[in-house]
């Protein structure tokens, strides 16, 4: 057995460089021999094989088609979708938006979109201004994905400044609220004017669900519950960017009123926000009693699945409030892991997962923006054997062990930063 382990370790060391993991062995902190542009170029050369969804963009690309041909075919179909965004037919525009949503969520298309970002932004602006409610929601989602593709910075910020007033004007459903929050999170500076305005806008939306002076909840309008939940979650996402000095007044609903809300997602969003902010309250005993009530809710008028979901979340929230203990979660993708070790980090991960869906793991692996947010370092260049998961579980274990120290160091820095903020 010892001889077998020795042989495996020897094999892994000999092939470490070939797998493109040598810099991970050195802690992911060493300087790469390649420039940032070279790294991005190498990563983007693989994007056409990474889709996890079924869409029109995948037709005609078989295993025997060489990578360059497949990439050209994919880009031709993307160009057609972009052209269709200004078609006279609503059905055609909606189909184009859905195809772009699938492509943007499942693949990294930075080079392609950088050359066409103004064209895409102009077309999305048209849909947001003149489209129906369904088209506006679809365009808002695609715009948020475009910001994620562009990786923040000047290009995404320029697009957000152009479209923020429109998103603000049509903030009538949860999709637009989530898109506004994500676009601002990716694009805005920590002390930027757009961040403060977006926080205030989202706050005004979910505050309309608060009980009046007599403690009576307002009569919900159709679709308002979903909007309030999404606005609160988007607000919570943006709060993760703010230093404590920006949060001088916390306009959260009084916790006892949460149990009266008919929407389970809103109740859960409030509970998660309380845990995320981890703020001091004058009457902590009342807060804990309310959380216990929600954690053991047996109201038969609520759906069984809703009760189960609510109880699970509020048990976590209550445990955190009482013990300051968070159960760490490990998200696996390719040969790496990302660690969710706090409520702020969970809110950020959940926000990206909501919009990227199954493509979140691909973006964690290749998108420099997400890798920077989660402290993963530059994207790894892996050969076909690793990408196809053909290395053994033992070798993956050795790889993860080599990267663990660097991850731990990065997570410790993140904890220190959060401690300073809160």
Short mmCIF file of N, CA, C and O in Angstrom, two decimals, residues 133-210:
data_model
loop_
_atom_site.label_atom_id
_atom_site.label_comp_id
_atom_site.label_asym_id
_atom_site.label_seq_id
_atom_site.Cartn_x
_atom_site.Cartn_y
_atom_site.Cartn_z
N UNK A 133 -43.47 43.77 -20.93
CA UNK A 133 -42.90 43.40 -19.63
C UNK A 133 -42.00 42.18 -19.72
O UNK A 133 -40.93 42.13 -19.11
N UNK A 134 -42.41 41.18 -20.50
CA UNK A 134 -41.60 39.97 -20.67
C UNK A 134 -40.28 40.28 -21.35
O UNK A 134 -39.22 39.78 -20.95
N UNK A 135 -40.32 41.11 -22.37
CA UNK A 135 -39.09 41.47 -23.08
C UNK A 135 -38.18 42.32 -22.21
O UNK A 135 -36.95 42.16 -22.23
N UNK A 136 -38.75 43.21 -21.43
CA UNK A 136 -37.94 44.03 -20.53
C UNK A 136 -37.22 43.17 -19.50
O UNK A 136 -36.03 43.38 -19.23
N UNK A 137 -37.92 42.20 -18.93
CA UNK A 137 -37.29 41.32 -17.94
C UNK A 137 -36.17 40.50 -18.57
O UNK A 137 -35.10 40.34 -17.97
N UNK A 138 -36.41 40.00 -19.78
CA UNK A 138 -35.38 39.21 -20.47
C UNK A 138 -34.16 40.07 -20.81
O UNK A 138 -33.01 39.64 -20.64
N UNK A 139 -34.41 41.30 -21.27
CA UNK A 139 -33.30 42.20 -21.60
C UNK A 139 -32.51 42.59 -20.36
O UNK A 139 -31.28 42.71 -20.41
N UNK A 140 -33.20 42.79 -19.24
CA UNK A 140 -32.51 43.14 -17.99
C UNK A 140 -31.58 42.01 -17.55
O UNK A 140 -30.46 42.25 -17.11
N UNK A 141 -32.04 40.77 -17.69
CA UNK A 141 -31.20 39.62 -17.34
C UNK A 141 -29.98 39.53 -18.23
O UNK A 141 -28.86 39.31 -17.76
N UNK A 142 -30.17 39.70 -19.53
CA UNK A 142 -29.04 39.63 -20.47
C UNK A 142 -28.05 40.76 -20.20
O UNK A 142 -26.83 40.57 -20.30
N UNK A 143 -28.56 41.93 -19.83
CA UNK A 143 -27.65 43.03 -19.52
C UNK A 143 -26.80 42.73 -18.29
O UNK A 143 -25.60 43.04 -18.25
N UNK A 144 -27.41 42.12 -17.27
CA UNK A 144 -26.64 41.74 -16.08
C UNK A 144 -25.56 40.73 -16.45
O UNK A 144 -24.42 40.80 -15.98
N UNK A 145 -25.90 39.77 -17.32
CA UNK A 145 -24.92 38.79 -17.78
C UNK A 145 -23.81 39.44 -18.61
O UNK A 145 -22.65 39.03 -18.54
N UNK A 146 -24.18 40.47 -19.38
CA UNK A 146 -23.17 41.20 -20.15
C UNK A 146 -22.16 41.86 -19.21
O UNK A 146 -20.95 41.83 -19.47
N UNK A 147 -22.64 42.45 -18.12
CA UNK A 147 -21.74 43.06 -17.14
C UNK A 147 -20.80 42.02 -16.54
O UNK A 147 -19.61 42.28 -16.35
N UNK A 148 -21.33 40.83 -16.25
CA UNK A 148 -20.49 39.76 -15.70
C UNK A 148 -19.46 39.32 -16.73
O UNK A 148 -18.30 39.07 -16.41
N UNK A 149 -19.86 39.25 -17.99
CA UNK A 149 -18.93 38.86 -19.05
C UNK A 149 -17.81 39.88 -19.21
O UNK A 149 -16.65 39.51 -19.40
N UNK A 150 -18.16 41.17 -19.12
CA UNK A 150 -17.15 42.21 -19.30
C UNK A 150 -16.25 42.36 -18.09
O UNK A 150 -15.22 43.03 -18.15
N UNK A 151 -16.65 41.75 -16.98
CA UNK A 151 -15.75 41.68 -15.82
C UNK A 151 -15.66 42.93 -14.99
O UNK A 151 -14.65 43.16 -14.31
N UNK A 152 -16.70 43.76 -14.99
CA UNK A 152 -16.61 44.98 -14.21
C UNK A 152 -15.69 45.98 -14.87
O UNK A 152 -15.42 45.94 -16.05
N UNK A 153 -15.18 46.92 -14.10
CA UNK A 153 -14.27 47.91 -14.65
C UNK A 153 -14.98 48.94 -15.49
O UNK A 153 -16.20 49.09 -15.46
N UNK A 154 -14.21 49.66 -16.30
CA UNK A 154 -14.72 50.79 -17.06
C UNK A 154 -15.80 50.44 -18.06
O UNK A 154 -16.78 51.18 -18.20
N UNK A 155 -15.64 49.31 -18.78
CA UNK A 155 -16.60 48.95 -19.82
C UNK A 155 -17.97 48.65 -19.22
O UNK A 155 -19.00 49.13 -19.71
N UNK A 156 -18.00 47.83 -18.16
CA UNK A 156 -19.27 47.51 -17.52
C UNK A 156 -19.87 48.73 -16.84
O UNK A 156 -21.09 48.95 -16.87
N UNK A 157 -19.02 49.55 -16.23
CA UNK A 157 -19.50 50.75 -15.54
C UNK A 157 -20.14 51.72 -16.52
O UNK A 157 -21.18 52.33 -16.23
N UNK A 158 -19.53 51.85 -17.70
CA UNK A 158 -20.09 52.75 -18.72
C UNK A 158 -21.48 52.28 -19.16
O UNK A 158 -22.41 53.08 -19.29
N UNK A 159 -21.62 50.96 -19.36
CA UNK A 159 -22.91 50.42 -19.76
C UNK A 159 -23.95 50.59 -18.67
O UNK A 159 -25.12 50.90 -18.94
N UNK A 160 -23.54 50.40 -17.41
CA UNK A 160 -24.49 50.53 -16.31
C UNK A 160 -24.96 51.96 -16.15
O UNK A 160 -26.14 52.22 -15.90
N UNK A 161 -24.07 52.92 -16.29
CA UNK A 161 -24.45 54.32 -16.18
C UNK A 161 -25.48 54.69 -17.25
O UNK A 161 -26.38 55.51 -17.03
N UNK A 162 -25.34 54.05 -18.42
CA UNK A 162 -26.25 54.34 -19.52
C UNK A 162 -27.64 53.74 -19.27
O UNK A 162 -28.67 54.37 -19.54
N UNK A 163 -27.68 52.53 -18.71
CA UNK A 163 -28.95 51.82 -18.59
C UNK A 163 -29.58 51.88 -17.19
O UNK A 163 -30.74 51.50 -17.03
N UNK A 164 -28.84 52.37 -16.20
CA UNK A 164 -29.40 52.42 -14.84
C UNK A 164 -30.68 53.24 -14.77
O UNK A 164 -31.66 52.82 -14.13
N UNK A 165 -30.76 54.43 -15.40
CA UNK A 165 -32.01 55.19 -15.33
C UNK A 165 -33.20 54.42 -15.90
O UNK A 165 -34.32 54.53 -15.38
N UNK A 166 -32.94 53.60 -16.93
CA UNK A 166 -34.04 52.84 -17.53
C UNK A 166 -34.45 51.71 -16.60
O UNK A 166 -35.64 51.46 -16.37
N UNK A 167 -33.46 50.99 -16.05
CA UNK A 167 -33.78 49.92 -15.10
C UNK A 167 -34.54 50.47 -13.89
O UNK A 167 -35.44 49.82 -13.37
N UNK A 168 -34.18 51.67 -13.48
CA UNK A 168 -34.86 52.31 -12.35
C UNK A 168 -36.31 52.60 -12.68
O UNK A 168 -37.22 52.37 -11.86
N UNK A 169 -36.55 53.06 -13.90
CA UNK A 169 -37.90 53.45 -14.30
C UNK A 169 -38.83 52.24 -14.45
O UNK A 169 -40.04 52.37 -14.26
N UNK A 170 -38.27 51.07 -14.80
CA UNK A 170 -39.12 49.89 -15.05
C UNK A 170 -39.02 48.88 -13.91
O UNK A 170 -39.31 47.69 -14.10
N UNK A 171 -38.62 49.33 -12.74
CA UNK A 171 -38.42 48.42 -11.62
C UNK A 171 -39.78 47.95 -11.09
O UNK A 171 -40.24 48.37 -10.03
N UNK A 172 -40.39 47.05 -11.85
CA UNK A 172 -41.74 46.61 -11.52
C UNK A 172 -41.82 45.12 -11.19
O UNK A 172 -42.88 44.64 -10.80
N UNK A 173 -40.72 44.37 -11.38
CA UNK A 173 -40.76 42.95 -11.03
C UNK A 173 -39.41 42.52 -10.47
O UNK A 173 -38.43 43.27 -10.48
N UNK A 174 -39.38 41.28 -9.95
CA UNK A 174 -38.18 40.78 -9.29
C UNK A 174 -36.99 40.66 -10.20
O UNK A 174 -35.85 40.88 -9.78
N UNK A 175 -37.22 40.31 -11.47
CA UNK A 175 -36.11 40.14 -12.40
C UNK A 175 -35.34 41.44 -12.58
O UNK A 175 -34.11 41.45 -12.56
N UNK A 176 -36.06 42.53 -12.76
CA UNK A 176 -35.40 43.83 -12.94
C UNK A 176 -34.65 44.24 -11.66
O UNK A 176 -33.56 44.83 -11.73
N UNK A 177 -35.23 43.96 -10.49
CA UNK A 177 -34.57 44.29 -9.23
C UNK A 177 -33.27 43.51 -9.07
O UNK A 177 -32.23 44.07 -8.69
N UNK A 178 -33.30 42.21 -9.37
CA UNK A 178 -32.08 41.41 -9.28
C UNK A 178 -31.03 41.87 -10.27
O UNK A 178 -29.83 41.92 -9.95
N UNK A 179 -31.47 42.20 -11.48
CA UNK A 179 -30.52 42.66 -12.49
C UNK A 179 -29.89 43.99 -12.10
O UNK A 179 -28.68 44.19 -12.29
N UNK A 180 -30.69 44.90 -11.56
CA UNK A 180 -30.15 46.19 -11.10
C UNK A 180 -29.10 45.96 -10.03
O UNK A 180 -28.01 46.56 -10.08
N UNK A 181 -29.39 45.09 -9.06
CA UNK A 181 -28.42 44.82 -8.00
C UNK A 181 -27.14 44.21 -8.53
O UNK A 181 -26.04 44.62 -8.14
N UNK A 182 -27.26 43.23 -9.43
CA UNK A 182 -26.07 42.57 -9.96
C UNK A 182 -25.24 43.52 -10.81
O UNK A 182 -24.00 43.57 -10.69
N UNK A 183 -25.89 44.29 -11.67
CA UNK A 183 -25.15 45.24 -12.52
C UNK A 183 -24.40 46.25 -11.67
O UNK A 183 -23.25 46.59 -11.95
N UNK A 184 -25.05 46.75 -10.63
CA UNK A 184 -24.41 47.72 -9.75
C UNK A 184 -23.27 47.07 -8.99
O UNK A 184 -22.20 47.67 -8.84
N UNK A 185 -23.47 45.85 -8.50
CA UNK A 185 -22.43 45.15 -7.75
C UNK A 185 -21.17 44.96 -8.60
O UNK A 185 -20.05 45.17 -8.15
N UNK A 186 -21.37 44.56 -9.84
CA UNK A 186 -20.23 44.29 -10.73
C UNK A 186 -19.57 45.58 -11.19
O UNK A 186 -18.34 45.65 -11.33
N UNK A 187 -20.36 46.63 -11.39
CA UNK A 187 -19.86 47.82 -12.06
C UNK A 187 -19.47 48.98 -11.15
O UNK A 187 -18.59 49.76 -11.48
N UNK A 188 -20.14 49.11 -10.01
CA UNK A 188 -19.98 50.34 -9.22
C UNK A 188 -18.77 50.27 -8.30
O UNK A 188 -18.42 49.21 -7.79
N UNK A 189 -18.17 51.43 -8.07
CA UNK A 189 -17.10 51.54 -7.08
C UNK A 189 -17.72 51.51 -5.69
O UNK A 189 -18.90 51.81 -5.50
N UNK A 190 -16.91 51.15 -4.68
CA UNK A 190 -17.43 50.98 -3.33
C UNK A 190 -18.01 52.26 -2.75
O UNK A 190 -18.90 52.23 -1.92
N UNK A 191 -17.48 53.40 -3.16
CA UNK A 191 -18.01 54.66 -2.64
C UNK A 191 -18.67 55.47 -3.75
O UNK A 191 -18.81 56.68 -3.66
N UNK A 192 -19.08 54.75 -4.81
CA UNK A 192 -19.60 55.44 -5.98
C UNK A 192 -21.02 55.94 -5.81
O UNK A 192 -21.81 55.43 -5.01
N UNK A 193 -21.36 56.92 -6.59
CA UNK A 193 -22.69 57.52 -6.56
C UNK A 193 -23.75 56.51 -6.98
O UNK A 193 -24.85 56.46 -6.41
N UNK A 194 -23.42 55.67 -8.00
CA UNK A 194 -24.39 54.68 -8.47
C UNK A 194 -24.75 53.68 -7.39
O UNK A 194 -25.90 53.25 -7.29
N UNK A 195 -23.77 53.30 -6.58
CA UNK A 195 -24.03 52.36 -5.49
C UNK A 195 -25.01 52.95 -4.49
O UNK A 195 -25.98 52.29 -4.08
N UNK A 196 -24.78 54.19 -4.07
CA UNK A 196 -25.64 54.83 -3.07
C UNK A 196 -27.06 55.01 -3.63
O UNK A 196 -28.05 54.75 -2.92
N UNK A 197 -27.17 55.42 -4.88
CA UNK A 197 -28.49 55.61 -5.48
C UNK A 197 -29.24 54.29 -5.60
O UNK A 197 -30.45 54.22 -5.35
N UNK A 198 -28.53 53.24 -5.99
CA UNK A 198 -29.17 51.93 -6.16
C UNK A 198 -29.63 51.38 -4.82
O UNK A 198 -30.72 50.80 -4.71
N UNK A 199 -28.82 51.56 -3.78
CA UNK A 199 -29.22 51.13 -2.44
C UNK A 199 -30.50 51.84 -2.00
O UNK A 199 -31.43 51.21 -1.47
N UNK A 200 -30.55 53.14 -2.21
CA UNK A 200 -31.72 53.92 -1.79
C UNK A 200 -32.96 53.50 -2.57
O UNK A 200 -34.06 53.39 -2.00
N UNK A 201 -32.80 53.24 -3.86
CA UNK A 201 -33.94 52.84 -4.68
C UNK A 201 -34.49 51.49 -4.23
O UNK A 201 -35.70 51.32 -4.04
N UNK A 202 -33.61 50.52 -4.08
CA UNK A 202 -34.04 49.18 -3.67
C UNK A 202 -34.68 49.21 -2.28
O UNK A 202 -35.66 48.51 -2.02
N UNK A 203 -34.13 50.04 -1.41
CA UNK A 203 -34.67 50.17 -0.06
C UNK A 203 -36.09 50.72 -0.10
O UNK A 203 -36.99 50.24 0.61
N UNK A 204 -36.32 51.69 -0.97
CA UNK A 204 -37.66 52.27 -1.08
C UNK A 204 -38.67 51.24 -1.58
O UNK A 204 -39.86 51.32 -1.23
N UNK A 205 -38.21 50.28 -2.36
CA UNK A 205 -39.11 49.25 -2.88
C UNK A 205 -39.55 48.30 -1.78
O UNK A 205 -40.75 48.08 -1.57
N UNK A 206 -38.58 47.71 -1.04
CA UNK A 206 -39.01 46.73 -0.05
C UNK A 206 -39.60 47.37 1.22
O UNK A 206 -40.32 46.72 1.97
N UNK A 207 -39.32 48.66 1.43
CA UNK A 207 -39.94 49.33 2.57
C UNK A 207 -41.45 49.48 2.41
O UNK A 207 -42.18 49.63 3.39
N UNK A 208 -41.93 49.41 1.16
CA UNK A 208 -43.38 49.53 0.92
C UNK A 208 -44.14 48.32 1.45
O UNK A 208 -45.37 48.34 1.49
N UNK A 209 -43.40 47.27 1.85
CA UNK A 209 -44.05 46.09 2.43
C UNK A 209 -44.16 46.18 3.94
O UNK A 209 -44.73 45.27 4.57
N UNK A 210 -43.62 47.22 4.55
CA UNK A 210 -43.61 47.34 6.00
C UNK A 210 -45.02 47.57 6.56
O UNK A 210 -45.87 48.17 5.90
#
